[in-house]
Amino acid sequence: MPLMTTKPMFDLAYSGGFAIGAFNVNNMELCQGIIEACAAEKSPLILQISKGARKYAKMSYLKAIIDAAVAEYPWLPIAIHLDHGDTVDLVQTCINDGFTSVMIDGSHHPYEENVKVSADSVKLAHANGVTVEAELGMLGGIEEDVVGMDAHEYEKNVEKFLTDPVQAADFAKRTQIDSLAVAIGTSHGAFKFKHEAKLAFNRIEQIMKTCPGLPLVMHGSSSVPQEFIDLVNKYGGKMPNAKGVPEAQINEAVTKFGVCKVNIDTDLRLALTAKIREVFATKPAEFDPRNYLGPGREAIIGMVRRKLQANVLNSAGKADAVVAQWEKLGKPMPKFYTKTCCGK
Ligand code: G3H
Ligand code: 13P
Ligand code: ZN
């Protein structure tokens, strides 16, 4: 049963010219859509769960849905990851709940505090066989809320929020993290750029020099495809000027640099929302949830399959190699996977 940490995945992805898609799960349709797409494309994947997802769906329900997916596709390499964990307590809870990987996001704290919460999380997680991602630098979107800055101001000052390569080396050494989420110009949500969409590839290059071999993670990596924005807007939505990271730039980060994990949530939300809006607008009498959530789930499958292709993440067809790497490492499993869950 290849439920695994991110290590076997990143071992291959770092220099293999591909990245693992980390897709956010909030309900059954999202989970099924993601899994079915990855199974169809034979792609390794990371299912990630935010604090908000835990609150919305309850972890016990999410765990049961994920366990069902794992049972359905026993050959598919899957990691279960905490997205944007904000406290060491939440990290501990997720370890207890059987997560195989966690993120501690102390990026909004002063540097020394970020080092402390990240190093503390690593101690806990590694003692239980769980891998850890931490973040340095400041993305737009959810983190900018913390300091009350709007997206326009962020974009104007983006250079000074990017991850500092020298600090990154110190951070990695002192925390012993397994991967680093870097700020290189991406941001969360559907409105990422007011002007030209442009990632700071020179920063990734510098970070790779100061932190050789450290797997890098890109948050805020939805591409906000125009056709989905058009559908949303056509059927009563209002999302003017939505803009994401062009898929060609994601692909460059993945194939030329050490980006091993690419986080995608907004594009799944868009696919689901566009389809549901279309059904409601074209069939106003429809009220059977299966008849709008079903097409929504199909749209998620399409969106995820699109991401796995060679021109984006290039992870299609890599499942068997990741399983082989996992076996080579001795099939490491977190200590708590079988423990019944779940904490709040
Ligand atoms: O980066 C954040 C993810 O999109 C999760 O969002 O906290 O609303 O679940 P959420
Ligand atoms: P998007 O909002 O671009 O999908 O980013 C999601 C993310 O980074 C989750 O951690
Ligand atoms: Zn994120």
GROMACS .gro file of C-alpha atoms and ligand atoms in nm:
model
  365
    1MET     CA    1   0.000   0.000   0.000
    2PRO     CA    2   0.214   0.291  -0.124
    3LEU     CA    3   0.099   0.558   0.115
    4MET     CA    4   0.434   0.722   0.175
    5THR     CA    5   0.624   1.026   0.288
    6THR     CA    6   0.740   1.276   0.029
    7LYS     CA    7   1.099   1.150   0.042
    8PRO     CA    8   1.083   0.882  -0.229
    9MET     CA    9   0.892   1.129  -0.446
   10PHE     CA   10   1.137   1.416  -0.406
   11ASP     CA   11   1.440   1.186  -0.439
   12LEU     CA   12   1.336   1.128  -0.798
   13ALA     CA   13   1.174   1.462  -0.875
   14TYR     CA   14   1.470   1.682  -0.774
   15SER     CA   15   1.679   1.600  -1.075
   16GLY     CA   16   1.421   1.405  -1.273
   17GLY     CA   17   1.261   1.701  -1.447
   18PHE     CA   18   0.920   1.657  -1.287
   19ALA     CA   19   0.731   1.770  -0.978
   20ILE     CA   20   0.462   1.620  -0.761
   21GLY     CA   21   0.128   1.797  -0.771
   22ALA     CA   22  -0.002   1.879  -0.424
   23PHE     CA   23  -0.377   1.915  -0.451
   24ASN     CA   24  -0.603   2.044  -0.175
   25VAL     CA   25  -0.882   1.819  -0.051
   26ASN     CA   26  -1.194   1.954   0.118
   27ASN     CA   27  -1.459   1.698   0.029
   28MET     CA   28  -1.528   1.366  -0.141
   29GLU     CA   29  -1.565   1.501  -0.496
   30LEU     CA   30  -1.230   1.679  -0.481
   31CYS     CA   31  -1.056   1.370  -0.344
   32GLN     CA   32  -1.213   1.138  -0.601
   33GLY     CA   33  -1.142   1.377  -0.888
   34ILE     CA   34  -0.775   1.414  -0.793
   35ILE     CA   35  -0.720   1.043  -0.734
   36GLU     CA   36  -0.895   0.933  -1.052
   37ALA     CA   37  -0.691   1.175  -1.259
   38CYS     CA   38  -0.362   1.060  -1.104
   39ALA     CA   39  -0.456   0.694  -1.141
   40ALA     CA   40  -0.545   0.748  -1.509
   41GLU     CA   41  -0.209   0.922  -1.565
   42LYS     CA   42  -0.009   0.687  -1.338
   43SER     CA   43   0.120   0.987  -1.148
   44PRO     CA   44   0.242   1.012  -0.789
   45LEU     CA   45   0.051   1.271  -0.588
   46ILE     CA   46   0.022   1.461  -0.265
   47LEU     CA   47  -0.320   1.512  -0.109
   48GLN     CA   48  -0.300   1.816   0.112
   49ILE     CA   49  -0.532   1.921   0.387
   50SER     CA   50  -0.542   2.270   0.536
   51LYS     CA   51  -0.656   2.372   0.881
   52GLY     CA   52  -0.967   2.512   0.710
   53ALA     CA   53  -1.033   2.177   0.540
   54ARG     CA   54  -1.007   1.996   0.874
   55LYS     CA   55  -1.258   2.238   1.020
   56TYR     CA   56  -1.496   2.221   0.722
   57ALA     CA   57  -1.510   1.846   0.664
   58LYS     CA   58  -1.382   1.706   0.997
   59MET     CA   59  -1.065   1.505   0.979
   60SER     CA   60  -1.239   1.177   1.056
   61TYR     CA   61  -1.446   1.211   0.737
   62LEU     CA   62  -1.147   1.317   0.527
   63LYS     CA   63  -0.942   1.026   0.659
   64ALA     CA   64  -1.217   0.777   0.572
   65ILE     CA   65  -1.244   0.921   0.219
   66ILE     CA   66  -0.867   0.909   0.171
   67ASP     CA   67  -0.845   0.554   0.309
   68ALA     CA   68  -1.110   0.452   0.057
   69ALA     CA   69  -0.907   0.610  -0.224
   70VAL     CA   70  -0.591   0.434  -0.109
   71ALA     CA   71  -0.777   0.101  -0.099
   72GLU     CA   72  -0.917   0.165  -0.447
   73TYR     CA   73  -0.575   0.234  -0.603
   74PRO     CA   74  -0.328   0.035  -0.390
   75TRP     CA   75  -0.043   0.082  -0.640
   76LEU     CA   76  -0.064   0.462  -0.653
   77PRO     CA   77   0.208   0.653  -0.458
   78ILE     CA   78   0.027   0.900  -0.230
   79ALA     CA   79   0.145   1.131   0.048
   80ILE     CA   80  -0.099   1.290   0.293
   81HIS     CA   81   0.023   1.636   0.382
   82LEU     CA   82  -0.075   1.916   0.619
   83ASP     CA   83  -0.095   2.242   0.421
   84HIS     CA   84   0.007   2.564   0.603
   85GLY     CA   85   0.019   2.422   0.953
   86ASP     CA   86   0.038   2.724   1.181
   87THR     CA   87   0.136   2.571   1.515
   88VAL     CA   88   0.352   2.290   1.646
   89ASP     CA   89   0.040   2.157   1.819
   90LEU     CA   90  -0.138   2.120   1.485
   91VAL     CA   91   0.167   1.944   1.346
   92GLN     CA   92   0.152   1.699   1.639
   93THR     CA   93  -0.220   1.642   1.585
   94CYS     CA   94  -0.165   1.564   1.218
   95ILE     CA   95   0.119   1.325   1.298
   96ASN     CA   96  -0.119   1.147   1.536
   97ASP     CA   97  -0.387   1.141   1.265
   98GLY     CA   98  -0.157   0.951   1.029
   99PHE     CA   99  -0.037   1.228   0.798
  100THR     CA  100   0.282   1.125   0.621
  101SER     CA  101   0.407   1.480   0.569
  102VAL     CA  102   0.345   1.818   0.731
  103MET     CA  103   0.405   2.182   0.655
  104ILE     CA  104   0.483   2.424   0.933
  105ASP     CA  105   0.438   2.775   0.801
  106GLY     CA  106   0.619   3.020   1.024
  107SER     CA  107   0.696   3.257   0.737
  108HIS     CA  108   0.496   3.543   0.889
  109HIS     CA  109   0.693   3.523   1.216
  110PRO     CA  110   1.022   3.701   1.277
  111TYR     CA  111   1.308   3.488   1.142
  112GLU     CA  112   1.426   3.338   1.472
  113GLU     CA  113   1.073   3.235   1.563
  114ASN     CA  114   1.027   3.075   1.222
  115VAL     CA  115   1.349   2.878   1.283
  116LYS     CA  116   1.219   2.769   1.623
  117VAL     CA  117   0.872   2.649   1.522
  118SER     CA  118   1.017   2.478   1.214
  119ALA     CA  119   1.297   2.304   1.407
  120ASP     CA  120   1.052   2.195   1.679
  121SER     CA  121   0.818   2.055   1.415
  122VAL     CA  122   1.104   1.866   1.251
  123LYS     CA  123   1.201   1.706   1.584
  124LEU     CA  124   0.847   1.582   1.642
  125ALA     CA  125   0.785   1.473   1.285
  126HIS     CA  126   1.115   1.297   1.223
  127ALA     CA  127   1.079   1.100   1.548
  128ASN     CA  128   0.761   0.963   1.392
  129GLY     CA  129   0.890   0.907   1.038
  130VAL     CA  130   0.707   1.208   0.891
  131THR     CA  131   0.865   1.457   0.647
  132VAL     CA  132   0.851   1.835   0.699
  133GLU     CA  133   0.814   2.136   0.470
  134ALA     CA  134   0.868   2.487   0.603
  135GLU     CA  135   0.851   2.829   0.439
  136LEU     CA  136   1.078   3.128   0.411
  137GLY     CA  137   0.989   3.455   0.243
  138MET     CA  138   0.645   3.598   0.188
  139LEU     CA  139   0.394   3.502  -0.077
  140GLY     CA  140   0.101   3.725  -0.163
  141GLY     CA  141  -0.247   3.600  -0.075
  142ILE     CA  142  -0.306   3.439   0.262
  143GLU     CA  143   0.024   3.551   0.412
  144GLU     CA  144  -0.020   3.911   0.308
  145ASP     CA  145  -0.343   3.914   0.510
  146VAL     CA  146  -0.126   3.862   0.814
  147VAL     CA  147   0.050   4.192   0.767
  148GLY     CA  148  -0.247   4.371   0.608
  149MET     CA  149  -0.095   4.440   0.267
  150ASP     CA  150  -0.300   4.443  -0.053
  151ALA     CA  151  -0.206   4.251  -0.365
  152HIS     CA  152  -0.105   4.562  -0.557
  153GLU     CA  153   0.135   4.677  -0.288
  154TYR     CA  154   0.279   4.325  -0.268
  155GLU     CA  155   0.343   4.317  -0.641
  156LYS     CA  156   0.515   4.655  -0.634
  157ASN     CA  157   0.749   4.542  -0.356
  158VAL     CA  158   0.780   4.180  -0.453
  159GLU     CA  159   1.163   4.174  -0.464
  160LYS     CA  160   1.198   4.232  -0.094
  161PHE     CA  161   0.955   3.953  -0.004
  162LEU     CA  162   1.131   3.688  -0.209
  163THR     CA  163   1.322   3.415  -0.025
  164ASP     CA  164   1.674   3.524   0.064
  165PRO     CA  165   1.916   3.255  -0.062
  166VAL     CA  166   2.173   3.308   0.216
  167GLN     CA  167   1.908   3.300   0.487
  168ALA     CA  168   1.761   2.988   0.323
  169ALA     CA  169   2.090   2.801   0.374
  170ASP     CA  170   2.103   2.899   0.742
  171PHE     CA  171   1.735   2.806   0.782
  172ALA     CA  172   1.774   2.463   0.622
  173LYS     CA  173   2.082   2.384   0.831
  174ARG     CA  174   1.928   2.488   1.162
  175THR     CA  175   1.586   2.331   1.110
  176GLN     CA  176   1.680   2.013   0.919
  177ILE     CA  177   1.365   2.042   0.707
  178ASP     CA  178   1.304   1.803   0.419
  179SER     CA  179   1.178   2.067   0.177
  180LEU     CA  180   1.151   2.444   0.156
  181ALA     CA  181   0.857   2.649   0.030
  182VAL     CA  182   1.005   2.948  -0.146
  183ALA     CA  183   0.864   3.288  -0.232
  184ILE     CA  184   0.957   3.349  -0.595
  185GLY     CA  185   0.671   3.570  -0.707
  186THR     CA  186   0.371   3.337  -0.678
  187SER     CA  187   0.074   3.409  -0.454
  188HIS     CA  188  -0.241   3.229  -0.345
  189GLY     CA  189  -0.580   3.265  -0.506
  190ALA     CA  190  -0.715   3.369  -0.846
  191PHE     CA  191  -0.572   3.721  -0.867
  192LYS     CA  192  -0.198   3.671  -0.864
  193PHE     CA  193  -0.069   3.946  -1.090
  194LYS     CA  194  -0.195   4.290  -1.183
  195HIS     CA  195   0.072   4.322  -1.448
  196GLU     CA  196   0.286   4.070  -1.632
  197ALA     CA  197   0.297   3.724  -1.475
  198LYS     CA  198   0.662   3.660  -1.402
  199LEU     CA  199   0.846   3.425  -1.165
  200ALA     CA  200   1.190   3.505  -1.024
  201PHE     CA  201   1.386   3.215  -1.175
  202ASN     CA  202   1.714   3.381  -1.081
  203ARG     CA  203   1.611   3.343  -0.713
  204ILE     CA  204   1.543   2.972  -0.752
  205GLU     CA  205   1.881   2.934  -0.914
  206GLN     CA  206   2.054   3.117  -0.628
  207ILE     CA  207   1.867   2.913  -0.365
  208MET     CA  208   1.973   2.594  -0.539
  209LYS     CA  209   2.334   2.709  -0.511
  210THR     CA  210   2.314   2.796  -0.140
  211CYS     CA  211   2.098   2.490  -0.055
  212PRO     CA  212   2.223   2.216  -0.288
  213GLY     CA  213   1.992   1.916  -0.307
  214LEU     CA  214   1.713   2.070  -0.098
  215PRO     CA  215   1.373   2.000  -0.259
  216LEU     CA  216   1.189   2.326  -0.328
  217VAL     CA  217   0.815   2.382  -0.310
  218MET     CA  218   0.606   2.632  -0.502
  219HIS     CA  219   0.287   2.749  -0.336
  220GLY     CA  220   0.031   2.963  -0.515
  221SER     CA  221   0.087   2.778  -0.841
  222SER     CA  222  -0.255   2.768  -0.999
  223SER     CA  223  -0.259   2.898  -1.353
  224VAL     CA  224  -0.621   3.022  -1.347
  225PRO     CA  225  -0.699   2.909  -1.705
  226GLN     CA  226  -0.890   3.178  -1.890
  227GLU     CA  227  -1.148   2.934  -2.028
  228PHE     CA  228  -1.261   2.853  -1.672
  229ILE     CA  229  -1.276   3.220  -1.576
  230ASP     CA  230  -1.481   3.279  -1.892
  231LEU     CA  231  -1.723   3.001  -1.795
  232VAL     CA  232  -1.759   3.133  -1.440
  233ASN     CA  233  -1.824   3.484  -1.570
  234LYS     CA  234  -2.056   3.366  -1.848
  235TYR     CA  235  -2.280   3.187  -1.601
  236GLY     CA  236  -2.327   3.461  -1.347
  237GLY     CA  237  -1.990   3.477  -1.172
  238LYS     CA  238  -1.787   3.790  -1.127
  239MET     CA  239  -1.414   3.735  -1.144
  240PRO     CA  240  -1.274   4.013  -1.361
  241ASN     CA  241  -0.897   4.035  -1.410
  242ALA     CA  242  -0.825   3.693  -1.260
  243LYS     CA  243  -0.471   3.587  -1.349
  244GLY     CA  244  -0.250   3.292  -1.253
  245VAL     CA  245   0.100   3.161  -1.313
  246PRO     CA  246   0.134   3.059  -1.679
  247GLU     CA  247   0.176   2.683  -1.709
  248ALA     CA  248   0.489   2.734  -1.920
  249GLN     CA  249   0.655   2.908  -1.624
  250ILE     CA  250   0.552   2.630  -1.386
  251ASN     CA  251   0.702   2.385  -1.633
  252GLU     CA  252   1.028   2.580  -1.648
  253ALA     CA  253   1.056   2.579  -1.268
  254VAL     CA  254   0.990   2.206  -1.261
  255THR     CA  255   1.207   2.089  -1.547
  256LYS     CA  256   1.507   2.322  -1.511
  257PHE     CA  257   1.522   2.378  -1.136
  258GLY     CA  258   1.483   2.181  -0.813
  259VAL     CA  259   1.112   2.243  -0.768
  260CYS     CA  260   0.971   1.909  -0.650
  261LYS     CA  261   0.625   2.004  -0.523
  262VAL     CA  262   0.372   2.236  -0.683
  263ASN     CA  263   0.065   2.341  -0.484
  264ILE     CA  264  -0.265   2.372  -0.666
  265ASP     CA  265  -0.596   2.455  -0.504
  266THR     CA  266  -0.749   2.754  -0.683
  267ASP     CA  267  -0.763   2.575  -1.022
  268LEU     CA  268  -0.963   2.290  -0.863
  269ARG     CA  269  -1.203   2.538  -0.707
  270LEU     CA  270  -1.242   2.710  -1.043
  271ALA     CA  271  -1.311   2.386  -1.230
  272LEU     CA  272  -1.574   2.279  -0.978
  273THR     CA  273  -1.736   2.621  -0.958
  274ALA     CA  274  -1.744   2.676  -1.335
  275LYS     CA  275  -1.923   2.344  -1.391
  276ILE     CA  276  -2.172   2.391  -1.111
  277ARG     CA  277  -2.253   2.741  -1.238
  278GLU     CA  278  -2.301   2.605  -1.588
  279VAL     CA  279  -2.544   2.337  -1.470
  280PHE     CA  280  -2.742   2.585  -1.261
  281ALA     CA  281  -2.757   2.839  -1.543
  282THR     CA  282  -2.848   2.596  -1.821
  283LYS     CA  283  -3.079   2.372  -1.614
  284PRO     CA  284  -3.254   2.599  -1.367
  285ALA     CA  285  -3.483   2.317  -1.252
  286GLU     CA  286  -3.193   2.094  -1.147
  287PHE     CA  287  -3.177   2.025  -0.776
  288ASP     CA  288  -3.020   1.678  -0.748
  289PRO     CA  289  -2.668   1.738  -0.607
  290ARG     CA  290  -2.537   1.439  -0.801
  291ASN     CA  291  -2.625   1.619  -1.122
  292TYR     CA  292  -2.411   1.920  -1.049
  293LEU     CA  293  -2.142   1.774  -0.821
  294GLY     CA  294  -2.094   1.488  -1.072
  295PRO     CA  295  -2.006   1.722  -1.363
  296GLY     CA  296  -1.798   1.924  -1.115
  297ARG     CA  297  -1.599   1.612  -1.028
  298GLU     CA  298  -1.546   1.539  -1.399
  299ALA     CA  299  -1.412   1.892  -1.442
  300ILE     CA  300  -1.167   1.834  -1.155
  301ILE     CA  301  -1.046   1.513  -1.323
  302GLY     CA  302  -0.985   1.709  -1.643
  303MET     CA  303  -0.805   1.990  -1.463
  304VAL     CA  304  -0.574   1.755  -1.270
  305ARG     CA  305  -0.495   1.542  -1.578
  306ARG     CA  306  -0.400   1.860  -1.759
  307LYS     CA  307  -0.154   1.950  -1.479
  308LEU     CA  308   0.022   1.611  -1.487
  309GLN     CA  309   0.127   1.634  -1.852
  310ALA     CA  310   0.481   1.687  -1.980
  311ASN     CA  311   0.414   2.056  -2.051
  312VAL     CA  312   0.326   2.131  -1.686
  313LEU     CA  313   0.434   1.901  -1.397
  314ASN     CA  314   0.557   1.615  -1.615
  315SER     CA  315   0.466   1.359  -1.347
  316ALA     CA  316   0.245   1.136  -1.564
  317GLY     CA  317   0.385   0.784  -1.585
  318LYS     CA  318   0.619   0.829  -1.287
  319ALA     CA  319   0.416   0.626  -1.033
  320ASP     CA  320   0.605   0.297  -1.075
  321ALA     CA  321   0.947   0.463  -1.043
  322VAL     CA  322   0.840   0.634  -0.719
  323VAL     CA  323   0.709   0.306  -0.577
  324ALA     CA  324   1.042   0.142  -0.671
  325GLN     CA  325   1.229   0.421  -0.490
  326TRP     CA  326   1.004   0.375  -0.185
  327GLU     CA  327   1.083   0.003  -0.185
  328LYS     CA  328   1.454   0.079  -0.223
  329LEU     CA  329   1.436   0.298   0.088
  330GLY     CA  330   1.280   0.006   0.281
  331LYS     CA  331   0.914   0.115   0.247
  332PRO     CA  332   0.930   0.377   0.519
  333MET     CA  333   0.593   0.446   0.678
  334PRO     CA  334   0.510   0.697   0.951
  335LYS     CA  335   0.465   0.542   1.292
  336PHE     CA  336   0.104   0.644   1.334
  337TYR     CA  337  -0.051   0.556   1.003
  338THR     CA  338  -0.272   0.280   1.142
  339LYS     CA  339  -0.375   0.475   1.449
  340THR     CA  340  -0.741   0.562   1.446
  341CYS     CA  341  -0.795   0.927   1.396
  342CYS     CA  342  -0.877   1.205   1.455
  343GLY     CA  343  -0.796   1.522   1.646
  344LYS     CA  344  -0.972   1.856   1.598
  345G3H     O1  345  -0.290   2.798   0.045
  345G3H     C1  346  -0.400   2.775   0.091
  345G3H     C2  347  -0.486   2.674   0.030
  345G3H     O2  348  -0.542   2.720  -0.089
  345G3H     C3  349  -0.589   2.628   0.128
  345G3H     O3  350  -0.685   2.722   0.147
  345G3H     O4  351  -0.702   2.754   0.393
  345G3H     O5  352  -0.893   2.809   0.239
  345G3H     O6  353  -0.830   2.572   0.285
  345G3H     P1  354  -0.783   2.713   0.275
  34613P     P1  355  -0.324   2.836  -0.544
  34613P     O1  356  -0.415   2.930  -0.472
  34613P     O2  357  -0.246   2.904  -0.650
  34613P     O3  358  -0.396   2.717  -0.597
  34613P     O4  359  -0.218   2.783  -0.437
  34613P     C1  360  -0.254   2.682  -0.346
  34613P     C2  361  -0.154   2.664  -0.238
  34613P     O5  362  -0.045   2.716  -0.238
  34613P     C3  363  -0.193   2.577  -0.126
  34613P     O6  364  -0.098   2.574  -0.025
  347ZN      ZN  365   0.003   2.762  -0.001
   0.00000   0.00000   0.00000
